[in-house]
Amino acid sequence: MHAVMPDPSPEPSAEPFAGLSRRPSDPQLTLLGGLTAAERLRRWPLPLAGATVAAGFPSPADDYVEGRIDLNEVLIRHPSSTFFLRVSGDSMRDAGILDGDLLVVDRAIEPRAGLVVVAVIEGAFTLKHLHRHRGRWRLEAAHPAYPPLELGDGDDSRIWGVAIHAIHSL
Amino acid sequence: MARLASGREATVLIDGNNFYASCEALMDPALIDRPLVVLSNNDGCIVSRSAAARALGIRMGQPWFQVKDALERRGVLVRSSNYALYADMSQRLMSVLEEWVEELEIYSIDEAFGLLHRPGPASDGSGDLTDWGRRLRRDVQRRLGLPVAVGIAATKVQAKLANRLAKAAGKGMGRGAGEGVFDLGAVADPDPWLEAVPIEDVWGIGRRLARWCRLRGVANARALRDLPSGELRHRCGVVGVRLQQELRGIACLPLERLPAAKRETCVSRSFSRPIDNLPQLREAVATYTCRAAEKLRRQRQRAGALTVFVRSSPFNGTSFYANAATITLPLASHDSAALLAAALPLAERLFNPHKPLQKAGVVLQQLQPETLLQHHLLVPQSPEQERRRRALMAVVDGLNRRYGSGTVQWAACGLHRPWAMRRGQLSRAATTRLADLPTVLALH
Ligand SMILES: [Mg+2]
């Protein structure tokens, strides 16, 4: 692997553990680990109010400056685990997802009944509604013509991610 | 070193399993559970194998042309290295790992060292981080769909060993071993574990030192740890002693948190076949220069100097040729046209019709922040000219990002590029390019 990509490992510095003193550590916080800690620490975007003016009169509009709407913030909750796919077909038409839509998929979201999911069926990404039926997961199309598909016990891994938006260009 | 007194710090090494093959299968579900190999630059040899391909006995580093027919007969799938995909997945992996440790050192595209505190002493059960490691693995699997192995210990060298043990198949000797997580600090007696790791596999042991160890009967990590320090110091100085200290659980190699600001950027590739004419060398050098310039603009830096290097095949024996030339730019720049004007004359100087070249590269040096704009009396460029050049570069970069690199390019880069590296089995830039997104079927 190292022969293929340049190895970015830096030179070891002379000072052992020089980096250690920079951040006070809280073992409890660390051990909360993973998504829980991640969610806690997630920095919510702050409004950009109150631009400072070095001299002269402040603009009366300063108090209202907020920064523009960023679609990334609107559409993406977890950037690391978000993927985009292109929809092909109309079997999810009744869920409002049309052929050619850009699908935003977030793998960090736990699949639950009622959500639209990307499932791996016969080696292909397939878009379905996830339902619970007699104690089993069931994948259903949002189209009367297509029959549902029951998932077996070991089939959880077939759910690839949860679709959270379908972007439809007019 | 005083900070280590509590013995509660743990160093963890997280390493992607079959990283390239795993990335490929993530974005193309037809590859899941199938035997898959990924080839190096120029489709030269095997650099990554899926678990199913390993099970077939396919080895790393095998030259593709030697095994191609046999593997195709056995239904083994093949992909060229898709750097766009792997680099994106690597960034995602590292940002997830940042959430799990207190400090993170990115060591390679799929490996990172982390530092964290044990919740209790490592000696009793309360400090055992095996479950923490399992949660981390599950989280990475869920969010990124990538399998990783987690090695936990007191030092970097130990963490590397623990990671190996985490990956070791079919051990079943202790908690976590062979299941993707191994906490060396939590086992009652680490000795049998260290004995299971051959000396050649200890991180930082070169081939020569390993041979010296073998001659002295030092065959595994445990034996190296217990070798009298004096002998090691005599043989290989402080480096060897440090390595041994690390094996003993005394940290000597600090975590490198922030990579130093990049001082140079390099683009180099082998050719698909040797280049023996100047027009093709010019095309190749122009292509690499433009690529490097693009990287520079993305990093918001300018280069003060530029080096072109060339070499023939190292297997040519007597006629081996390697050469390089550097030029200092009159004005630090990240403008492709300015860098091309500097690079192409160097390519001409280095070209030798009797020395067919196998590889060339362009290195941009003396990098400085874009904002640091110095003016030069001899090179008049009005702010207006400067602004227009920048706007042009922004348009070019935008188009290439959106529609794939090479959509818009300088004529000097050539059109057909017969010299360009073979990547005949390249998958799509499935996570980074709008035109390459995978399809999700809504057909049944
Ligand atoms: Mg790896």
Coordinates of C-alpha atoms and ligand atoms in Angstrom, one line a residue:
Chain A
M1 CA 0.0 0.0 0.0
H2 CA 2.8 2.4 0.8
A3 CA 4.3 1.8 -2.6
V4 CA 1.2 3.2 -4.2
M5 CA 0.3 6.3 -2.2
P6 CA 2.9 8.5 -0.7
D7 CA 3.2 7.7 2.9
P8 CA 2.3 10.9 4.8
S9 CA 3.9 9.8 8.1
P10 CA 5.8 12.7 9.5
E11 CA 9.3 12.5 11.0
P12 CA 9.2 11.7 14.7
S13 CA 10.0 14.8 16.7
A14 CA 12.8 14.9 19.2
E15 CA 10.4 15.7 22.1
P16 CA 8.6 12.6 23.3
F17 CA 4.9 13.1 23.7
A18 CA 5.3 16.8 22.8
G19 CA 1.7 16.8 21.7
L20 CA 0.3 15.5 24.9
S21 CA 0.1 18.6 27.0
R22 CA -2.0 20.5 24.6
R23 CA -5.4 19.3 25.5
P24 CA -6.6 18.4 29.0
S25 CA -8.1 15.0 28.9
D26 CA -11.2 13.7 30.5
P27 CA -11.3 10.0 30.5
Q28 CA -15.0 9.7 31.0
L29 CA -15.7 11.9 28.0
T30 CA -13.3 9.8 25.9
L31 CA -15.0 6.6 26.8
L32 CA -18.4 7.8 25.9
G33 CA -16.8 7.4 22.4
G34 CA -18.4 7.2 19.1
L35 CA -21.5 8.7 18.0
T36 CA -22.8 9.7 21.4
A37 CA -19.8 11.8 22.1
A38 CA -19.7 12.9 18.5
E39 CA -23.2 14.2 18.7
R40 CA -22.5 16.0 21.9
L41 CA -19.4 17.6 20.5
R42 CA -20.9 18.4 17.2
R43 CA -20.4 22.1 16.6
W44 CA -23.7 23.6 15.6
P45 CA -23.2 26.5 13.2
L46 CA -23.3 29.8 15.0
P47 CA -25.0 32.7 13.4
L48 CA -22.6 35.3 12.1
A49 CA -24.2 38.3 13.8
G50 CA -22.4 41.4 14.8
A51 CA -19.6 42.0 12.4
T52 CA -17.3 44.4 14.1
V53 CA -16.4 47.8 12.6
A54 CA -13.1 49.2 13.5
A55 CA -13.9 52.9 13.1
G56 CA -16.7 55.1 12.0
F57 CA -20.4 54.5 12.5
P58 CA -21.7 51.0 12.7
S59 CA -24.0 50.0 9.9
P60 CA -27.6 49.6 11.1
A61 CA -27.7 46.4 9.1
D62 CA -24.9 44.8 11.1
D63 CA -27.2 43.4 13.7
Y64 CA -29.0 41.4 11.0
V65 CA -26.0 39.8 9.2
E66 CA -26.5 36.1 9.4
G67 CA -24.6 34.5 6.6
R68 CA -26.3 32.9 3.6
I69 CA -28.3 29.7 3.6
D70 CA -25.9 26.8 3.1
L71 CA -27.6 23.8 1.4
N72 CA -25.0 21.5 2.8
E73 CA -26.2 22.4 6.3
V74 CA -29.8 21.8 5.2
L75 CA -29.2 18.5 3.5
I76 CA -26.3 16.9 5.3
R77 CA -26.3 16.0 9.0
H78 CA -23.3 13.8 9.1
P79 CA -20.8 14.7 6.4
S80 CA -18.5 11.7 6.9
S81 CA -21.2 9.2 6.5
T82 CA -23.2 10.9 3.7
F83 CA -23.2 9.5 0.2
F84 CA -25.0 10.5 -3.0
L85 CA -26.6 8.1 -5.4
R86 CA -28.6 8.6 -8.6
V87 CA -32.1 7.1 -8.8
S88 CA -33.1 5.0 -11.7
G89 CA -36.7 3.9 -12.1
D90 CA -40.1 4.8 -10.8
S91 CA -40.9 2.1 -8.2
M92 CA -40.6 4.8 -5.4
R93 CA -42.8 7.2 -7.3
D94 CA -45.5 7.2 -4.6
A95 CA -42.9 8.2 -2.0
G96 CA -42.1 11.2 -4.1
I97 CA -38.8 9.8 -5.5
L98 CA -38.5 10.0 -9.2
D99 CA -36.3 8.6 -11.9
G100 CA -33.1 10.7 -12.1
D101 CA -33.3 12.2 -8.6
L102 CA -30.2 12.8 -6.6
L103 CA -30.5 10.8 -3.5
V104 CA -28.8 11.8 -0.2
V105 CA -28.0 8.8 1.9
D106 CA -26.8 8.9 5.5
R107 CA -25.3 5.7 6.8
A108 CA -25.1 7.0 10.4
I109 CA -28.9 6.9 10.7
E110 CA -30.3 3.7 12.3
P111 CA -32.7 2.0 9.9
R112 CA -36.2 2.1 11.3
A113 CA -39.6 1.1 10.1
G114 CA -41.1 3.8 7.8
L115 CA -37.8 5.0 6.5
V116 CA -36.7 4.8 2.9
V117 CA -33.5 2.8 2.6
V118 CA -30.9 1.8 0.1
A119 CA -30.7 -2.0 0.2
V120 CA -28.3 -4.4 -1.5
I121 CA -30.3 -6.8 -3.6
E122 CA -28.7 -9.2 -6.0
G123 CA -25.5 -7.1 -6.0
A124 CA -27.2 -3.8 -6.8
F125 CA -28.3 -0.8 -4.8
T126 CA -32.0 -0.8 -4.6
L127 CA -34.4 1.8 -3.1
K128 CA -37.2 0.5 -0.8
H129 CA -39.4 1.4 2.1
L130 CA -38.4 -0.4 5.2
H131 CA -41.3 -2.0 7.1
R132 CA -41.8 -4.3 10.1
H133 CA -44.0 -7.2 9.3
R134 CA -44.7 -10.1 11.8
G135 CA -41.4 -9.5 13.6
R136 CA -39.4 -9.3 10.4
W137 CA -38.0 -6.5 8.3
R138 CA -39.7 -6.1 5.0
L139 CA -38.7 -4.0 1.9
E140 CA -41.5 -2.6 0.0
A141 CA -41.7 -0.5 -3.2
A142 CA -43.9 2.6 -3.2
H143 CA -45.7 1.4 -6.2
P144 CA -48.6 -1.1 -6.3
A145 CA -47.1 -3.2 -9.1
Y146 CA -44.1 -4.4 -7.1
P147 CA -44.3 -7.2 -4.4
P148 CA -42.5 -6.8 -1.0
L149 CA -39.4 -8.6 -0.1
E150 CA -38.9 -10.2 3.4
L151 CA -35.5 -10.0 5.0
G152 CA -34.1 -13.1 6.8
D153 CA -32.4 -13.0 10.2
G154 CA -28.8 -12.4 9.0
D155 CA -29.9 -9.9 6.4
D156 CA -29.4 -6.7 8.3
S157 CA -26.2 -6.0 6.5
R158 CA -28.2 -5.8 3.3
I159 CA -29.4 -2.4 4.4
W160 CA -26.7 0.0 3.1
G161 CA -28.0 3.3 4.3
V162 CA -31.0 5.5 5.0
A163 CA -32.1 7.9 2.3
I164 CA -32.8 11.3 3.8
H165 CA -33.5 13.6 0.8
A166 CA -34.2 13.2 -2.9
I167 CA -33.2 16.2 -4.9
H168 CA -35.4 16.6 -7.9
S169 CA -34.4 19.1 -10.5
L170 CA -37.2 20.7 -12.6
Chain B
M1 CA 7.7 11.0 30.9
A2 CA 6.1 11.9 34.2
R3 CA 2.7 11.8 32.6
L4 CA 3.1 8.1 32.2
A5 CA 3.3 7.4 35.9
S6 CA -0.4 6.4 36.2
G7 CA 0.0 3.8 33.4
R8 CA -3.4 4.7 32.2
E9 CA -2.5 6.1 28.8
A10 CA -3.2 3.8 25.9
T11 CA -2.0 4.0 22.3
V12 CA -4.2 2.6 19.7
L13 CA -3.6 1.8 16.1
I14 CA -6.6 1.6 13.8
D15 CA -5.9 0.1 10.4
G16 CA -8.3 -0.5 7.5
N17 CA -8.6 -4.2 6.4
N18 CA -7.9 -4.6 2.7
F19 CA -8.6 -0.9 2.4
Y20 CA -8.6 -0.4 -1.3
A21 CA -10.7 -3.5 -2.0
S22 CA -13.1 -2.6 0.8
C23 CA -13.6 0.9 -0.7
E24 CA -14.3 -0.7 -4.1
A25 CA -16.9 -3.0 -2.6
L26 CA -18.5 -0.2 -0.6
M27 CA -19.5 1.7 -3.7
D28 CA -20.2 -1.3 -6.0
P29 CA -22.3 -3.9 -4.2
A30 CA -21.7 -6.4 -7.0
L31 CA -18.2 -6.9 -5.5
I32 CA -19.5 -7.7 -2.0
D33 CA -18.0 -11.1 -0.8
R34 CA -16.4 -11.6 -4.2
P35 CA -12.7 -12.3 -4.8
L36 CA -11.4 -8.9 -5.8
V37 CA -7.8 -7.6 -6.3
V38 CA -6.7 -4.0 -6.8
L39 CA -3.7 -3.3 -8.9
S40 CA -0.9 -0.7 -8.4
N41 CA 0.0 2.2 -10.6
N42 CA 0.0 1.2 -14.2
D43 CA -1.9 -2.0 -13.4
G44 CA 1.5 -3.5 -12.4
C45 CA 0.9 -5.7 -9.4
I46 CA -1.6 -6.7 -6.7
V47 CA -1.8 -4.2 -3.9
S48 CA -5.0 -5.1 -2.2
R49 CA -7.1 -8.2 -1.9
S50 CA -10.6 -8.8 -0.6
A51 CA -11.0 -11.5 2.1
A52 CA -12.4 -13.9 -0.6
A53 CA -9.3 -13.2 -2.8
R54 CA -7.0 -13.9 0.2
A55 CA -8.8 -17.1 0.8
L56 CA -7.9 -18.2 -2.7
G57 CA -4.2 -17.9 -1.8
I58 CA -3.6 -14.8 -3.9
R59 CA -0.5 -13.0 -2.6
M60 CA 0.3 -9.3 -2.3
G61 CA 2.7 -7.9 -4.8
Q62 CA 2.2 -10.5 -7.5
P63 CA 2.7 -9.0 -10.9
W64 CA -0.6 -8.8 -12.7
F65 CA 0.6 -10.1 -16.1
Q66 CA 1.9 -13.2 -14.4
V67 CA -1.3 -14.2 -12.7
K68 CA -3.9 -12.5 -14.9
D69 CA -5.1 -15.6 -16.9
A70 CA -5.2 -17.9 -13.9
L71 CA -7.1 -15.4 -11.8
E72 CA -9.6 -14.6 -14.5
R73 CA -10.3 -18.3 -14.9
R74 CA -11.1 -18.5 -11.2
G75 CA -13.5 -15.6 -11.5
V76 CA -11.3 -13.1 -9.6
L77 CA -12.4 -9.5 -10.3
V78 CA -9.9 -6.8 -10.8
R79 CA -9.8 -3.0 -10.4
S80 CA -7.2 -0.4 -11.1
S81 CA -6.3 1.9 -8.1
N82 CA -9.0 4.5 -7.8
Y83 CA -7.2 7.2 -5.8
A84 CA -10.1 9.7 -5.9
L85 CA -12.2 7.1 -4.1
Y86 CA -9.6 5.9 -1.6
A87 CA -8.5 9.4 -0.7
D88 CA -12.1 10.5 0.0
M89 CA -12.8 7.4 2.1
S90 CA -9.6 7.9 4.0
Q91 CA -10.6 11.5 4.9
R92 CA -14.0 10.2 6.1
L93 CA -12.3 7.5 8.1
M94 CA -9.9 9.9 9.8
S95 CA -12.7 12.3 10.8
V96 CA -14.7 9.5 12.4
L97 CA -11.6 8.3 14.3
E98 CA -11.0 11.9 15.5
E99 CA -14.2 11.5 17.5
W100 CA -13.0 8.3 19.2
V101 CA -9.6 9.3 20.6
E102 CA -8.1 12.3 22.3
E103 CA -5.2 12.7 19.9
L104 CA -5.0 11.3 16.4
E105 CA -1.9 10.9 14.2
I106 CA -2.7 10.0 10.6
Y107 CA 0.0 7.6 9.6
S108 CA -1.0 6.5 6.2
I109 CA -4.0 6.4 3.9
D110 CA -5.7 3.8 6.0
E111 CA -3.9 3.8 9.4
A112 CA -3.9 6.2 12.3
F113 CA -2.5 6.2 15.8
G114 CA -4.7 7.4 18.6
L115 CA -4.1 8.3 22.2
L116 CA -6.7 7.8 25.0
H117 CA -7.0 7.1 28.7
R118 CA -8.0 3.9 30.2
P119 CA -11.0 4.1 32.5
G120 CA -9.1 2.1 35.2
P121 CA -5.7 0.3 35.7
A122 CA -4.8 -1.9 32.7
S123 CA -4.0 -4.7 35.2
D124 CA -7.5 -5.3 36.5
G125 CA -10.5 -5.7 34.2
S126 CA -11.7 -2.1 34.6
G127 CA -9.0 -0.8 32.2
D128 CA -9.8 -3.2 29.4
L129 CA -10.5 -1.3 26.2
T130 CA -11.6 -4.3 24.2
D131 CA -15.2 -3.4 24.3
W132 CA -14.4 0.2 23.4
G133 CA -12.5 -1.1 20.4
R134 CA -15.5 -3.2 19.4
R135 CA -17.8 -0.2 19.6
L136 CA -15.3 1.8 17.5
R137 CA -15.2 -1.0 14.8
R138 CA -19.0 -1.2 14.7
D139 CA -19.3 2.5 14.4
V140 CA -16.8 2.7 11.5
Q141 CA -18.6 -0.3 9.8
R142 CA -22.0 1.3 10.2
R143 CA -21.1 4.9 9.2
L144 CA -18.5 4.1 6.5
G145 CA -19.0 0.4 5.6
L146 CA -15.3 -0.2 6.1
P147 CA -13.8 -3.0 8.2
V148 CA -10.9 -1.9 10.5
A149 CA -8.7 -3.6 13.0
V150 CA -7.9 -2.0 16.4
G151 CA -4.7 -2.7 18.3
I152 CA -4.5 -1.2 21.8
A153 CA -1.3 -1.1 24.0
A154 CA 1.0 1.2 25.8
T155 CA 3.1 2.5 23.0
K156 CA 3.1 2.8 19.2
V157 CA 5.4 -0.2 18.6
Q158 CA 3.2 -2.3 20.9
A159 CA 0.0 -1.0 19.3
K160 CA 1.3 -2.1 15.9
L161 CA 1.8 -5.6 17.3
A162 CA -1.6 -5.5 18.9
N163 CA -3.1 -4.6 15.6
R164 CA -1.4 -7.5 13.9
L165 CA -2.8 -9.8 16.6
A166 CA -6.2 -8.3 16.2
K167 CA -6.1 -9.3 12.5
A168 CA -4.5 -12.7 13.0
A169 CA -7.0 -15.2 11.8
G170 CA -8.2 -18.2 13.7
K171 CA -6.3 -17.6 17.0
G172 CA -9.1 -17.9 19.5
M173 CA -6.5 -17.6 22.3
G174 CA -7.8 -14.6 24.1
R175 CA -10.3 -11.8 24.2
G176 CA -10.5 -10.0 20.9
A177 CA -7.6 -11.7 19.1
G178 CA -8.4 -12.5 15.5
E179 CA -11.7 -10.7 15.8
G180 CA -10.5 -7.2 14.9
V181 CA -9.7 -5.9 18.3
F182 CA -6.8 -6.7 20.6
D183 CA -5.8 -5.0 23.8
L184 CA -2.3 -6.0 24.7
G185 CA -2.4 -4.0 27.9
A186 CA -5.4 -6.0 29.2
V187 CA -4.0 -9.6 28.9
A188 CA -2.6 -11.2 32.0
D189 CA 0.6 -12.3 30.3
P190 CA 1.7 -10.6 27.1
D191 CA 4.7 -12.9 26.6
P192 CA 3.0 -15.6 24.5
W193 CA 1.5 -12.9 22.4
L194 CA 4.8 -11.2 21.7
E195 CA 6.3 -14.6 21.0
A196 CA 3.7 -15.1 18.3
V197 CA 5.0 -12.1 16.3
P198 CA 8.1 -12.9 14.2
I199 CA 11.0 -10.5 14.5
E200 CA 10.6 -9.4 10.9
D201 CA 7.1 -8.1 11.6
V202 CA 8.1 -5.8 14.5
W203 CA 7.4 -2.2 13.4
G204 CA 10.7 -0.3 12.7
I205 CA 12.9 -3.4 12.3
G206 CA 14.7 -3.2 9.0
R207 CA 15.6 -6.2 7.0
R208 CA 19.2 -6.0 8.1
L209 CA 18.5 -5.6 11.8
A210 CA 16.1 -8.5 11.6
R211 CA 18.8 -10.7 10.1
W212 CA 21.2 -9.7 12.9
C213 CA 18.5 -10.6 15.4
R214 CA 17.9 -14.0 13.8
L215 CA 21.7 -14.7 13.9
R216 CA 21.6 -14.0 17.6
G217 CA 18.6 -16.3 18.1
V218 CA 16.3 -13.4 18.6
A219 CA 13.4 -14.7 16.6
N220 CA 10.3 -12.8 17.9
A221 CA 9.1 -9.6 19.6
R222 CA 9.4 -11.1 23.1
A223 CA 13.1 -12.0 22.6
L224 CA 13.9 -8.5 21.3
R225 CA 12.2 -7.0 24.3
D226 CA 14.3 -9.1 26.6
L227 CA 17.7 -8.6 24.8
P228 CA 20.2 -6.7 27.0
S229 CA 19.9 -3.1 26.0
G230 CA 23.7 -2.7 25.8
E231 CA 24.0 -5.1 23.0
L232 CA 21.3 -3.3 21.0
R233 CA 22.8 0.1 21.7
H234 CA 26.1 -1.2 20.5
R235 CA 24.6 -2.6 17.3
C236 CA 22.2 0.2 16.2
G237 CA 22.4 3.0 18.7
V238 CA 19.6 5.0 20.2
V239 CA 17.1 4.0 17.5
G240 CA 17.3 0.4 18.5
V241 CA 17.1 1.2 22.2
R242 CA 14.1 3.3 21.6
L243 CA 12.4 0.6 19.7
Q244 CA 13.1 -1.8 22.6
Q245 CA 11.8 0.6 25.2
E246 CA 8.6 0.9 23.2
L247 CA 8.3 -2.9 23.2
R248 CA 8.7 -2.8 27.0
G249 CA 5.8 -0.3 27.2
I250 CA 7.8 2.9 27.7
A251 CA 6.7 5.4 25.1
C252 CA 9.5 7.0 23.1
L253 CA 7.8 7.9 19.9
P254 CA 5.4 10.7 20.4
L255 CA 2.2 11.1 18.5
E256 CA 2.5 13.5 15.6
R257 CA -0.8 15.4 15.8
L258 CA -0.6 18.0 13.1
P259 CA 1.3 17.3 9.9
A260 CA 3.7 20.1 9.2
A261 CA 2.5 22.6 6.6
K262 CA 3.4 21.1 3.2
R263 CA 6.7 22.4 1.9
E264 CA 6.5 20.8 -1.5
T265 CA 4.0 19.0 -3.6
C266 CA 5.0 16.3 -6.1
V267 CA 3.2 14.7 -9.1
S268 CA 5.0 11.8 -10.7
R269 CA 4.0 8.7 -12.6
S270 CA 5.5 5.8 -14.4
F271 CA 4.8 5.6 -18.1
S272 CA 2.8 2.8 -19.7
R273 CA 5.8 2.2 -22.0
P274 CA 9.2 3.9 -22.2
I275 CA 9.3 7.4 -23.7
D276 CA 12.0 8.0 -26.3
N277 CA 10.8 11.2 -28.0
L278 CA 10.7 14.7 -26.8
P279 CA 7.0 15.6 -27.8
Q280 CA 5.8 12.8 -25.5
L281 CA 8.0 13.8 -22.6
R282 CA 6.8 17.4 -23.0
E283 CA 3.2 16.1 -22.8
A284 CA 3.8 14.1 -19.7
V285 CA 5.7 16.9 -17.9
A286 CA 3.0 19.3 -18.9
T287 CA 0.3 17.0 -17.6
Y288 CA 2.1 16.5 -14.2
T289 CA 2.8 20.3 -14.0
C290 CA -0.9 21.2 -14.5
R291 CA -2.0 18.5 -11.9
A292 CA 0.5 19.9 -9.4
A293 CA -0.6 23.4 -10.0
E294 CA -4.2 22.4 -9.4
K295 CA -3.2 20.8 -6.1
L296 CA -1.4 24.0 -5.2
R297 CA -4.4 26.1 -5.9
R298 CA -6.5 23.8 -3.8
Q299 CA -4.1 24.2 -0.9
R300 CA -4.1 28.0 -1.5
Q301 CA -0.4 28.0 -2.0
R302 CA 2.1 29.3 -4.5
A303 CA 5.4 27.8 -5.5
G304 CA 8.7 29.6 -5.6
A305 CA 10.6 26.9 -7.4
L306 CA 10.0 23.9 -9.7
T307 CA 11.9 20.7 -10.2
V308 CA 11.5 18.2 -13.1
F309 CA 13.0 14.8 -12.7
V310 CA 13.2 11.9 -15.1
R311 CA 14.6 8.4 -14.9
S312 CA 14.9 5.3 -17.0
S313 CA 13.8 1.8 -15.9
P314 CA 15.9 0.6 -12.9
F315 CA 15.9 -2.8 -14.5
N316 CA 17.9 -1.6 -17.5
G317 CA 21.2 -2.4 -15.9
T318 CA 24.1 -0.5 -17.4
S319 CA 22.2 2.2 -19.2
F320 CA 20.3 3.5 -16.2
Y321 CA 19.7 7.3 -16.4
A322 CA 18.3 9.6 -13.8
N323 CA 18.4 13.3 -13.9
A324 CA 16.7 16.4 -12.4
A325 CA 16.7 20.1 -13.0
T326 CA 15.3 23.0 -10.9
I327 CA 14.4 26.5 -11.7
T328 CA 13.6 29.4 -9.4
L329 CA 10.5 31.2 -10.5
P330 CA 10.7 35.0 -11.0
L331 CA 7.5 35.3 -9.1
A332 CA 5.9 32.7 -6.8
S333 CA 2.9 31.3 -8.7
H334 CA 0.2 28.7 -8.9
D335 CA -0.8 29.7 -12.4
S336 CA -0.7 26.6 -14.7
A337 CA 0.6 28.7 -17.6
A338 CA 3.4 30.2 -15.6
L339 CA 4.5 26.9 -14.2
L340 CA 4.3 25.2 -17.7
A341 CA 6.6 28.0 -19.0
A342 CA 9.1 27.0 -16.3
A343 CA 8.8 23.3 -16.6
L344 CA 8.9 22.6 -20.3
P345 CA 12.4 24.0 -21.0
L346 CA 13.6 21.8 -18.1
A347 CA 12.0 18.7 -19.8
E348 CA 13.9 19.6 -22.9
R349 CA 17.1 19.9 -21.1
L350 CA 16.7 16.5 -19.4
F351 CA 15.7 14.6 -22.5
N352 CA 18.2 12.3 -24.0
P353 CA 17.2 10.4 -27.2
H354 CA 19.4 7.5 -26.2
K355 CA 17.9 7.0 -22.8
P356 CA 14.3 5.9 -22.9
L357 CA 12.5 7.1 -19.8
Q358 CA 10.2 5.1 -17.6
K359 CA 9.2 7.8 -15.2
A360 CA 9.0 11.6 -14.8
G361 CA 7.9 13.9 -12.1
V362 CA 7.3 17.5 -11.2
V363 CA 8.0 18.9 -7.7
L364 CA 6.8 22.3 -6.7
Q365 CA 8.9 23.8 -4.0
Q366 CA 9.3 26.8 -1.7
L367 CA 5.5 26.8 -1.1
Q368 CA 4.0 29.8 0.5
P369 CA 0.5 30.9 1.4
E370 CA -1.4 32.4 -1.5
T371 CA -2.1 35.5 0.4
L372 CA 1.6 36.3 0.7
L373 CA 1.8 38.3 -2.5
Q374 CA 5.1 39.8 -3.2
H375 CA 5.8 42.1 -6.1
H376 CA 8.7 41.9 -8.3
L377 CA 10.1 44.8 -10.2
L378 CA 11.2 42.8 -13.1
V379 CA 8.0 41.0 -13.7
P380 CA 5.3 43.5 -14.1
Q381 CA 1.8 42.1 -13.7
S382 CA -1.0 44.5 -13.0
P383 CA -3.6 43.7 -10.4
E384 CA -6.1 43.5 -13.2
Q385 CA -4.0 40.8 -15.1
E386 CA -3.5 39.0 -11.8
R387 CA -7.3 39.0 -11.1
R388 CA -8.1 37.7 -14.6
R389 CA -5.6 34.9 -14.4
R390 CA -7.1 33.9 -11.1
A391 CA -10.6 33.9 -12.5
L392 CA -9.5 31.7 -15.4
M393 CA -7.9 29.2 -13.0
A394 CA -11.0 29.1 -10.9
V395 CA -13.1 28.3 -13.9
V396 CA -10.7 25.6 -15.1
D397 CA -10.6 24.0 -11.6
G398 CA -14.4 24.2 -11.2
L399 CA -15.0 22.4 -14.5
N400 CA -12.4 19.7 -13.8
R401 CA -13.8 19.1 -10.3
R402 CA -17.3 18.8 -11.6
Y403 CA -16.8 16.9 -14.8
G404 CA -13.7 15.0 -14.0
S405 CA -10.0 15.9 -14.2
G406 CA -8.8 16.6 -17.7
T407 CA -12.2 18.1 -18.8
V408 CA -10.4 21.4 -19.5
Q409 CA -6.7 21.3 -20.0
W410 CA -3.7 23.1 -21.5
A411 CA -2.9 22.0 -25.1
A412 CA 0.6 21.1 -24.0
C413 CA -0.7 18.1 -22.1
G414 CA -1.6 16.3 -25.3
L415 CA -4.7 14.5 -26.3
H416 CA -4.1 10.8 -26.8
R417 CA -1.3 10.4 -24.3
P418 CA 0.0 7.0 -25.4
W419 CA 2.5 7.2 -22.5
A420 CA -0.2 7.5 -19.8
M421 CA -0.4 4.9 -17.1
R422 CA -2.7 2.1 -17.8
R423 CA -5.7 2.0 -15.5
G424 CA -7.8 -0.3 -17.6
Q425 CA -10.1 -1.5 -14.8
L426 CA -10.7 1.8 -13.1
S427 CA -13.9 2.1 -11.2
R428 CA -15.8 5.5 -11.0
A429 CA -15.1 8.4 -8.7
A430 CA -18.3 7.3 -6.9
T431 CA -18.0 9.6 -3.9
T432 CA -16.4 12.7 -5.4
R433 CA -17.8 13.3 -8.8
L434 CA -21.4 14.1 -9.7
A435 CA -21.2 12.5 -13.1
D436 CA -19.9 9.2 -11.5
L437 CA -22.5 8.6 -8.8
P438 CA -23.6 5.0 -8.4
T439 CA -27.1 4.2 -9.5
V440 CA -29.7 3.0 -7.0
L441 CA -32.5 1.0 -8.7
A442 CA -36.1 1.8 -8.2
L443 CA -37.2 -0.8 -10.7
H444 CA -38.9 -3.6 -8.7
Ligands
MG1 MG -4.5 -1.6 6.1

